[in-house]
PDB file of C-alpha atoms in Angstrom:
ATOM      1  CA  MET A   1     -18.540 109.520-101.085  1.00  0.00           C
ATOM      2  CA  ASN A   2     -15.103 108.610-102.331  1.00  0.00           C
ATOM      3  CA  MET A   3     -13.693 111.823-101.020  1.00  0.00           C
ATOM      4  CA  LEU A   4     -15.313 111.263 -97.646  1.00  0.00           C
ATOM      5  CA  ASN A   5     -13.891 107.734 -97.468  1.00  0.00           C
ATOM      6  CA  TYR A   6     -10.482 109.036 -98.410  1.00  0.00           C
ATOM      7  CA  LEU A   7     -10.546 111.749 -95.702  1.00  0.00           C
ATOM      8  CA  LEU A   8     -11.843 109.229 -93.166  1.00  0.00           C
ATOM      9  CA  PHE A   9      -9.121 106.749 -94.144  1.00  0.00           C
ATOM     10  CA  LYS A  10      -6.505 109.517 -93.899  1.00  0.00           C
ATOM     11  CA  GLU A  11      -7.734 110.509 -90.440  1.00  0.00           C
ATOM     12  CA  ILE A  12      -7.805 106.900 -89.203  1.00  0.00           C
ATOM     13  CA  LEU A  13      -4.289 106.324 -90.612  1.00  0.00           C
ATOM     14  CA  LEU A  14      -3.010 109.446 -88.862  1.00  0.00           C
ATOM     15  CA  ILE A  15      -4.597 108.376 -85.564  1.00  0.00           C
ATOM     16  CA  PHE A  16      -3.132 104.882 -86.021  1.00  0.00           C
ATOM     17  CA  ILE A  17       0.370 106.302 -86.647  1.00  0.00           C
ATOM     18  CA  ILE A  18       0.120 108.604 -83.609  1.00  0.00           C
ATOM     19  CA  ILE A  19      -1.124 105.772 -81.370  1.00  0.00           C
ATOM     20  CA  SER A  20       1.571 103.456 -82.770  1.00  0.00           C
ATOM     21  CA  LEU A  21       4.313 106.015 -82.018  1.00  0.00           C
ATOM     22  CA  ILE A  22       2.969 106.624 -78.510  1.00  0.00           C
ATOM     23  CA  GLY A  23       2.716 102.853 -77.987  1.00  0.00           C
ATOM     24  CA  PHE A  24       6.242 102.381 -79.311  1.00  0.00           C
ATOM     25  CA  PHE A  25       7.678 104.967 -76.894  1.00  0.00           C
ATOM     26  CA  ILE A  26       5.708 103.528 -73.961  1.00  0.00           C
ATOM     27  CA  LEU A  27       6.835  99.994 -74.865  1.00  0.00           C
ATOM     28  CA  HIS A  28      10.418 101.196 -75.326  1.00  0.00           C
ATOM     29  CA  SER A  29      10.374 102.901 -71.908  1.00  0.00           C
ATOM     30  CA  ALA A  30       8.784  99.869 -70.254  1.00  0.00           C
ATOM     31  CA  LEU A  31      11.321  97.490 -71.782  1.00  0.00           C
ATOM     32  CA  LYS A  32      14.165  99.811 -70.845  1.00  0.00           C
ATOM     33  CA  PHE A  33      12.904  99.856 -67.245  1.00  0.00           C
ATOM     34  CA  VAL A  34      12.337  96.092 -67.105  1.00  0.00           C
ATOM     35  CA  LEU A  35      15.654  95.215 -68.777  1.00  0.00           C
ATOM     36  CA  LYS A  36      17.725  97.707 -66.741  1.00  0.00           C
ATOM     37  CA  PRO A  37      18.920  94.893 -64.419  1.00  0.00           C
ATOM     38  CA  ILE A  38      20.302  93.006 -67.448  1.00  0.00           C
ATOM     39  CA  LYS A  39      22.562  95.982 -68.180  1.00  0.00           C
ATOM     40  CA  LYS A  40      23.709  95.938 -64.543  1.00  0.00           C
ATOM     41  CA  VAL A  41      24.381  92.185 -64.790  1.00  0.00           C
ATOM     42  CA  ARG A  42      26.550  92.852 -67.855  1.00  0.00           C
ATOM     43  CA  ILE A  43      28.449  95.570 -65.952  1.00  0.00           C
ATOM     44  CA  GLN A  44      28.784  93.179 -63.007  1.00  0.00           C
ATOM     45  CA  ALA A  45      30.207  90.440 -65.263  1.00  0.00           C
ATOM     46  CA  GLU A  46      32.659  92.836 -66.922  1.00  0.00           C
ATOM     47  CA  ALA A  47      33.799  94.055 -63.492  1.00  0.00           C
ATOM     48  CA  ILE A  48      34.769  90.492 -62.546  1.00  0.00           C
ATOM     49  CA  LEU A  49      37.317  90.587 -65.381  1.00  0.00           C
ATOM     50  CA  ASP A  50      38.947  93.560 -63.624  1.00  0.00           C
ATOM     51  CA  ASN A  51      38.894  91.779 -60.242  1.00  0.00           C
ATOM     52  CA  ASP A  52      36.143  94.101 -59.046  1.00  0.00           C
ATOM     53  CA  PHE A  53      33.356  92.174 -57.368  1.00  0.00           C
ATOM     54  CA  ILE A  54      30.134  94.187 -57.463  1.00  0.00           C
ATOM     55  CA  ILE A  55      27.065  92.913 -55.648  1.00  0.00           C
ATOM     56  CA  GLN A  56      23.831  94.196 -57.166  1.00  0.00           C
ATOM     57  CA  ASP A  57      21.532  95.559 -54.464  1.00  0.00           C
ATOM     58  CA  GLU A  58      18.675  96.501 -56.759  1.00  0.00           C
ATOM     59  CA  ILE A  59      16.685  93.298 -57.274  1.00  0.00           C
ATOM     60  CA  PRO A  60      14.181  93.471 -60.162  1.00  0.00           C
ATOM     61  CA  TYR A  61      10.483  92.664 -59.789  1.00  0.00           C
ATOM     62  CA  THR A  62      10.184  90.133 -62.589  1.00  0.00           C
ATOM     63  CA  THR A  63      10.784  86.565 -61.440  1.00  0.00           C
ATOM     64  CA  GLU A  64      13.154  85.562 -64.239  1.00  0.00           C
ATOM     65  CA  LEU A  65      15.349  88.646 -63.903  1.00  0.00           C
ATOM     66  CA  LYS A  66      15.277  88.340 -60.105  1.00  0.00           C
ATOM     67  CA  ASN A  67      16.608  84.782 -60.471  1.00  0.00           C
ATOM     68  CA  VAL A  68      19.340  85.943 -62.865  1.00  0.00           C
ATOM     69  CA  VAL A  69      20.440  88.774 -60.534  1.00  0.00           C
ATOM     70  CA  ASN A  70      20.421  86.516 -57.460  1.00  0.00           C
ATOM     71  CA  ALA A  71      22.413  83.848 -59.306  1.00  0.00           C
ATOM     72  CA  MET A  72      24.907  86.456 -60.502  1.00  0.00           C
ATOM     73  CA  ASN A  73      25.271  87.890 -56.979  1.00  0.00           C
ATOM     74  CA  SER A  74      25.954  84.447 -55.503  1.00  0.00           C
ATOM     75  CA  MET A  75      28.458  83.701 -58.278  1.00  0.00           C
ATOM     76  CA  VAL A  76      30.238  86.999 -57.620  1.00  0.00           C
ATOM     77  CA  LYS A  77      30.465  86.170 -53.905  1.00  0.00           C
ATOM     78  CA  LYS A  78      31.946  82.744 -54.641  1.00  0.00           C
ATOM     79  CA  VAL A  79      34.401  84.123 -57.193  1.00  0.00           C
ATOM     80  CA  ARG A  80      35.482  86.784 -54.671  1.00  0.00           C
ATOM     81  CA  GLU A  81      36.059  84.106 -52.026  1.00  0.00           C
ATOM     82  CA  ILE A  82      38.093  81.983 -54.444  1.00  0.00           C
ATOM     83  CA  PHE A  83      40.094  85.012 -55.564  1.00  0.00           C
ATOM     84  CA  GLU A  84      40.867  86.032 -51.975  1.00  0.00           C
ATOM     85  CA  LYS A  85      41.908  82.461 -51.094  1.00  0.00           C
ATOM     86  CA  GLU A  86      44.220  82.348 -54.117  1.00  0.00           C
ATOM     87  CA  ILE A  87      45.776  85.690 -53.185  1.00  0.00           C
ATOM     88  CA  SER A  88      46.317  84.433 -49.651  1.00  0.00           C
ATOM     89  CA  ALA A  89      47.863  81.187 -50.912  1.00  0.00           C
ATOM     90  CA  ALA A  90      50.124  83.078 -53.322  1.00  0.00           C
ATOM     91  CA  ARG A  91      51.204  85.412 -50.518  1.00  0.00           C
ATOM     92  CA  LYS A  92      52.035  82.449 -48.257  1.00  0.00           C
ATOM     93  CA  TYR A  93      53.879  80.722 -51.094  1.00  0.00           C
ATOM     94  CA  HIS A  94      55.841  83.901 -51.770  1.00  0.00           C
ATOM     95  CA  GLU A  95      56.781  84.164 -48.111  1.00  0.00           C
ATOM     96  CA  LEU A  96      57.877  80.527 -47.966  1.00  0.00           C
ATOM     97  CA  MET A  97      59.773  80.787 -51.213  1.00  0.00           C
ATOM     98  CA  TYR A  98      61.480  84.167 -50.881  1.00  0.00           C
ATOM     99  CA  TYR A  99      61.424  85.127 -47.229  1.00  0.00           C
ATOM    100  CA  ASP A 100      63.671  84.118 -44.353  1.00  0.00           C
ATOM    101  CA  LYS A 101      61.154  83.672 -41.551  1.00  0.00           C
ATOM    102  CA  ASP A 102      63.833  83.596 -38.849  1.00  0.00           C
ATOM    103  CA  VAL A 103      64.940  87.201 -39.420  1.00  0.00           C
ATOM    104  CA  ASN A 104      61.950  88.565 -41.405  1.00  0.00           C
ATOM    105  CA  ILE A 105      63.831  89.702 -44.499  1.00  0.00           C
ATOM    106  CA  PHE A 106      64.240  88.307 -48.010  1.00  0.00           C
ATOM    107  CA  ASN A 107      66.412  85.270 -48.632  1.00  0.00           C
ATOM    108  CA  ARG A 108      69.254  84.498 -51.042  1.00  0.00           C
ATOM    109  CA  ARG A 109      66.918  83.139 -53.752  1.00  0.00           C
ATOM    110  CA  TYR A 110      64.965  86.405 -53.910  1.00  0.00           C
ATOM    111  CA  LEU A 111      68.143  88.511 -53.962  1.00  0.00           C
ATOM    112  CA  ASN A 112      69.517  86.418 -56.826  1.00  0.00           C
ATOM    113  CA  ILE A 113      66.326  86.913 -58.847  1.00  0.00           C
ATOM    114  CA  LYS A 114      66.266  90.675 -58.244  1.00  0.00           C
ATOM    115  CA  LEU A 115      69.983  91.040 -58.958  1.00  0.00           C
ATOM    116  CA  GLN A 116      69.541  89.201 -62.264  1.00  0.00           C
ATOM    117  CA  GLU A 117      66.598  91.457 -63.143  1.00  0.00           C
ATOM    118  CA  TYR A 118      68.643  94.586 -62.500  1.00  0.00           C
ATOM    119  CA  LEU A 119      71.623  93.233 -64.434  1.00  0.00           C
ATOM    120  CA  ASP A 120      69.388  92.415 -67.404  1.00  0.00           C
ATOM    121  CA  ILE A 121      68.066  95.973 -67.590  1.00  0.00           C
ATOM    122  CA  GLU A 122      69.973  97.743 -70.321  1.00  0.00           C
ATOM    123  CA  GLY A 123      70.290 101.470 -69.983  1.00  0.00           C
ATOM    124  CA  LYS A 124      73.051 103.995 -70.062  1.00  0.00           C
ATOM    125  CA  ASN A 125      72.104 105.213 -66.575  1.00  0.00           C
ATOM    126  CA  SER A 126      72.153 101.694 -65.140  1.00  0.00           C
ATOM    127  CA  GLN A 127      74.158 101.751 -61.977  1.00  0.00           C
ATOM    128  CA  GLY A 128      73.870 100.523 -58.450  1.00  0.00           C
ATOM    129  CA  ALA A 129      75.563  98.777 -55.601  1.00  0.00           C
ATOM    130  CA  LEU A 130      75.568  95.408 -53.928  1.00  0.00           C
ATOM    131  CA  VAL A 131      76.646  95.725 -50.307  1.00  0.00           C
ATOM    132  CA  LEU A 132      77.742  92.532 -48.556  1.00  0.00           C
ATOM    133  CA  ILE A 133      77.703  92.400 -44.764  1.00  0.00           C
ATOM    134  CA  SER A 134      79.508  89.500 -43.175  1.00  0.00           C
ATOM    135  CA  LEU A 135      79.389  88.674 -39.467  1.00  0.00           C
ATOM    136  CA  ASN A 136      82.856  87.268 -38.838  1.00  0.00           C
ATOM    137  CA  ASN A 137      83.300  84.754 -36.039  1.00  0.00           C
ATOM    138  CA  LEU A 138      79.553  84.423 -35.513  1.00  0.00           C
ATOM    139  CA  SER A 139      79.964  80.904 -34.167  1.00  0.00           C
ATOM    140  CA  ASP A 140      82.386  82.213 -31.512  1.00  0.00           C
ATOM    141  CA  VAL A 141      79.884  84.931 -30.579  1.00  0.00           C
ATOM    142  CA  LYS A 142      77.102  82.340 -30.272  1.00  0.00           C
ATOM    143  CA  ASN A 143      79.324  80.145 -28.084  1.00  0.00           C
ATOM    144  CA  GLU A 144      80.083  83.108 -25.857  1.00  0.00           C
ATOM    145  CA  ILE A 145      76.570  84.542 -25.468  1.00  0.00           C
ATOM    146  CA  GLY A 146      74.543  81.375 -26.110  1.00  0.00           C
ATOM    147  CA  TYR A 147      72.697  80.115 -29.147  1.00  0.00           C
ATOM    148  CA  LYS A 148      69.379  81.756 -28.266  1.00  0.00           C
ATOM    149  CA  ASN A 149      70.999  85.149 -27.642  1.00  0.00           C
ATOM    150  CA  GLY A 150      72.998  84.684 -30.843  1.00  0.00           C
ATOM    151  CA  GLU A 151      69.757  84.288 -32.812  1.00  0.00           C
ATOM    152  CA  VAL A 152      68.350  87.420 -31.141  1.00  0.00           C
ATOM    153  CA  PHE A 153      71.566  89.223 -32.129  1.00  0.00           C
ATOM    154  CA  ILE A 154      71.166  88.142 -35.784  1.00  0.00           C
ATOM    155  CA  LYS A 155      67.536  89.336 -35.767  1.00  0.00           C
ATOM    156  CA  LYS A 156      68.667  92.713 -34.424  1.00  0.00           C
ATOM    157  CA  ILE A 157      71.288  92.965 -37.193  1.00  0.00           C
ATOM    158  CA  ALA A 158      68.627  92.144 -39.816  1.00  0.00           C
ATOM    159  CA  ASN A 159      66.261  94.698 -38.268  1.00  0.00           C
ATOM    160  CA  SER A 160      69.018  97.347 -38.309  1.00  0.00           C
ATOM    161  CA  ILE A 161      69.697  96.654 -41.981  1.00  0.00           C
ATOM    162  CA  GLU A 162      65.969  96.978 -42.760  1.00  0.00           C
ATOM    163  CA  GLN A 163      65.771 100.263 -40.818  1.00  0.00           C
ATOM    164  CA  THR A 164      68.797 101.582 -42.688  1.00  0.00           C
ATOM    165  CA  ILE A 165      67.281 101.025 -46.129  1.00  0.00           C
ATOM    166  CA  CYS A 166      63.627 101.800 -45.327  1.00  0.00           C
ATOM    167  CA  HIS A 167      63.936 105.322 -46.798  1.00  0.00           C
ATOM    168  CA  ASN A 168      64.381 103.925 -50.309  1.00  0.00           C
ATOM    169  CA  SER A 169      61.739 101.548 -51.637  1.00  0.00           C
ATOM    170  CA  GLU A 170      64.039 100.254 -54.417  1.00  0.00           C
ATOM    171  CA  TYR A 171      66.601  98.884 -51.958  1.00  0.00           C
ATOM    172  CA  ILE A 172      66.330  95.229 -51.027  1.00  0.00           C
ATOM    173  CA  ALA A 173      67.931  93.578 -48.020  1.00  0.00           C
ATOM    174  CA  GLY A 174      68.340  89.859 -47.605  1.00  0.00           C
ATOM    175  CA  LYS A 175      70.067  87.100 -45.709  1.00  0.00           C
ATOM    176  CA  ILE A 176      72.317  85.087 -48.004  1.00  0.00           C
ATOM    177  CA  SER A 177      73.784  82.668 -45.447  1.00  0.00           C
ATOM    178  CA  ALA A 178      73.961  82.104 -41.699  1.00  0.00           C
ATOM    179  CA  GLU A 179      76.619  84.807 -41.334  1.00  0.00           C
ATOM    180  CA  ASP A 180      76.069  86.999 -44.402  1.00  0.00           C
ATOM    181  CA  PHE A 181      73.589  89.666 -45.392  1.00  0.00           C
ATOM    182  CA  ALA A 182      73.336  91.732 -48.568  1.00  0.00           C
ATOM    183  CA  ILE A 183      71.776  95.000 -49.650  1.00  0.00           C
ATOM    184  CA  LEU A 184      70.879  95.434 -53.299  1.00  0.00           C
ATOM    185  CA  ALA A 185      70.795  99.145 -54.068  1.00  0.00           C
ATOM    186  CA  PRO A 186      69.911  99.807 -57.735  1.00  0.00           C
ATOM    187  CA  THR A 187      70.201 103.274 -59.258  1.00  0.00           C
ATOM    188  CA  THR A 188      72.650 104.260 -56.519  1.00  0.00           C
ATOM    189  CA  SER A 189      75.573 106.493 -57.350  1.00  0.00           C
ATOM    190  CA  GLU A 190      79.117 105.659 -56.362  1.00  0.00           C
ATOM    191  CA  GLU A 191      78.996 108.188 -53.537  1.00  0.00           C
TER     192      GLU A 191
END
């Protein structure tokens, strides 16, 4: 009888282990399926750090996870809106601060900053040019052709300067005073 009990116990233990392993794998798969949206929420949150705003389209079936995903999606939308507003505000600030709106090129402040940056760069191949363009007797020209036409003339000069340097992205043109323009041309040879 002892031997029979032992064999029966061994068989029941084996069946229990097999059922436990099968149950474990089924539970593991079910939890993996149910918690899959949590992994996507983590990826979504990490993407925000890289300024990538992912909206999760796959809404889970469980109420709690559905609420988490919906809350995360709405937060991502709001963060994206705030980020885009801040970029727009920074762009406008940059234009006001460093751009001459009358002639649509950079102003003296921006040229000074860029010139200082290039002068601070230490390297044996550091070279470049600063070209100054002065419109002599501009006030006489404006008196002769009229103030409005004089402003159009200055805009055409600024546009010509921009067209001249457009082939090189490192060149910077700017208006430094009412009659003076400058072109900052780093890494330019003497020729």
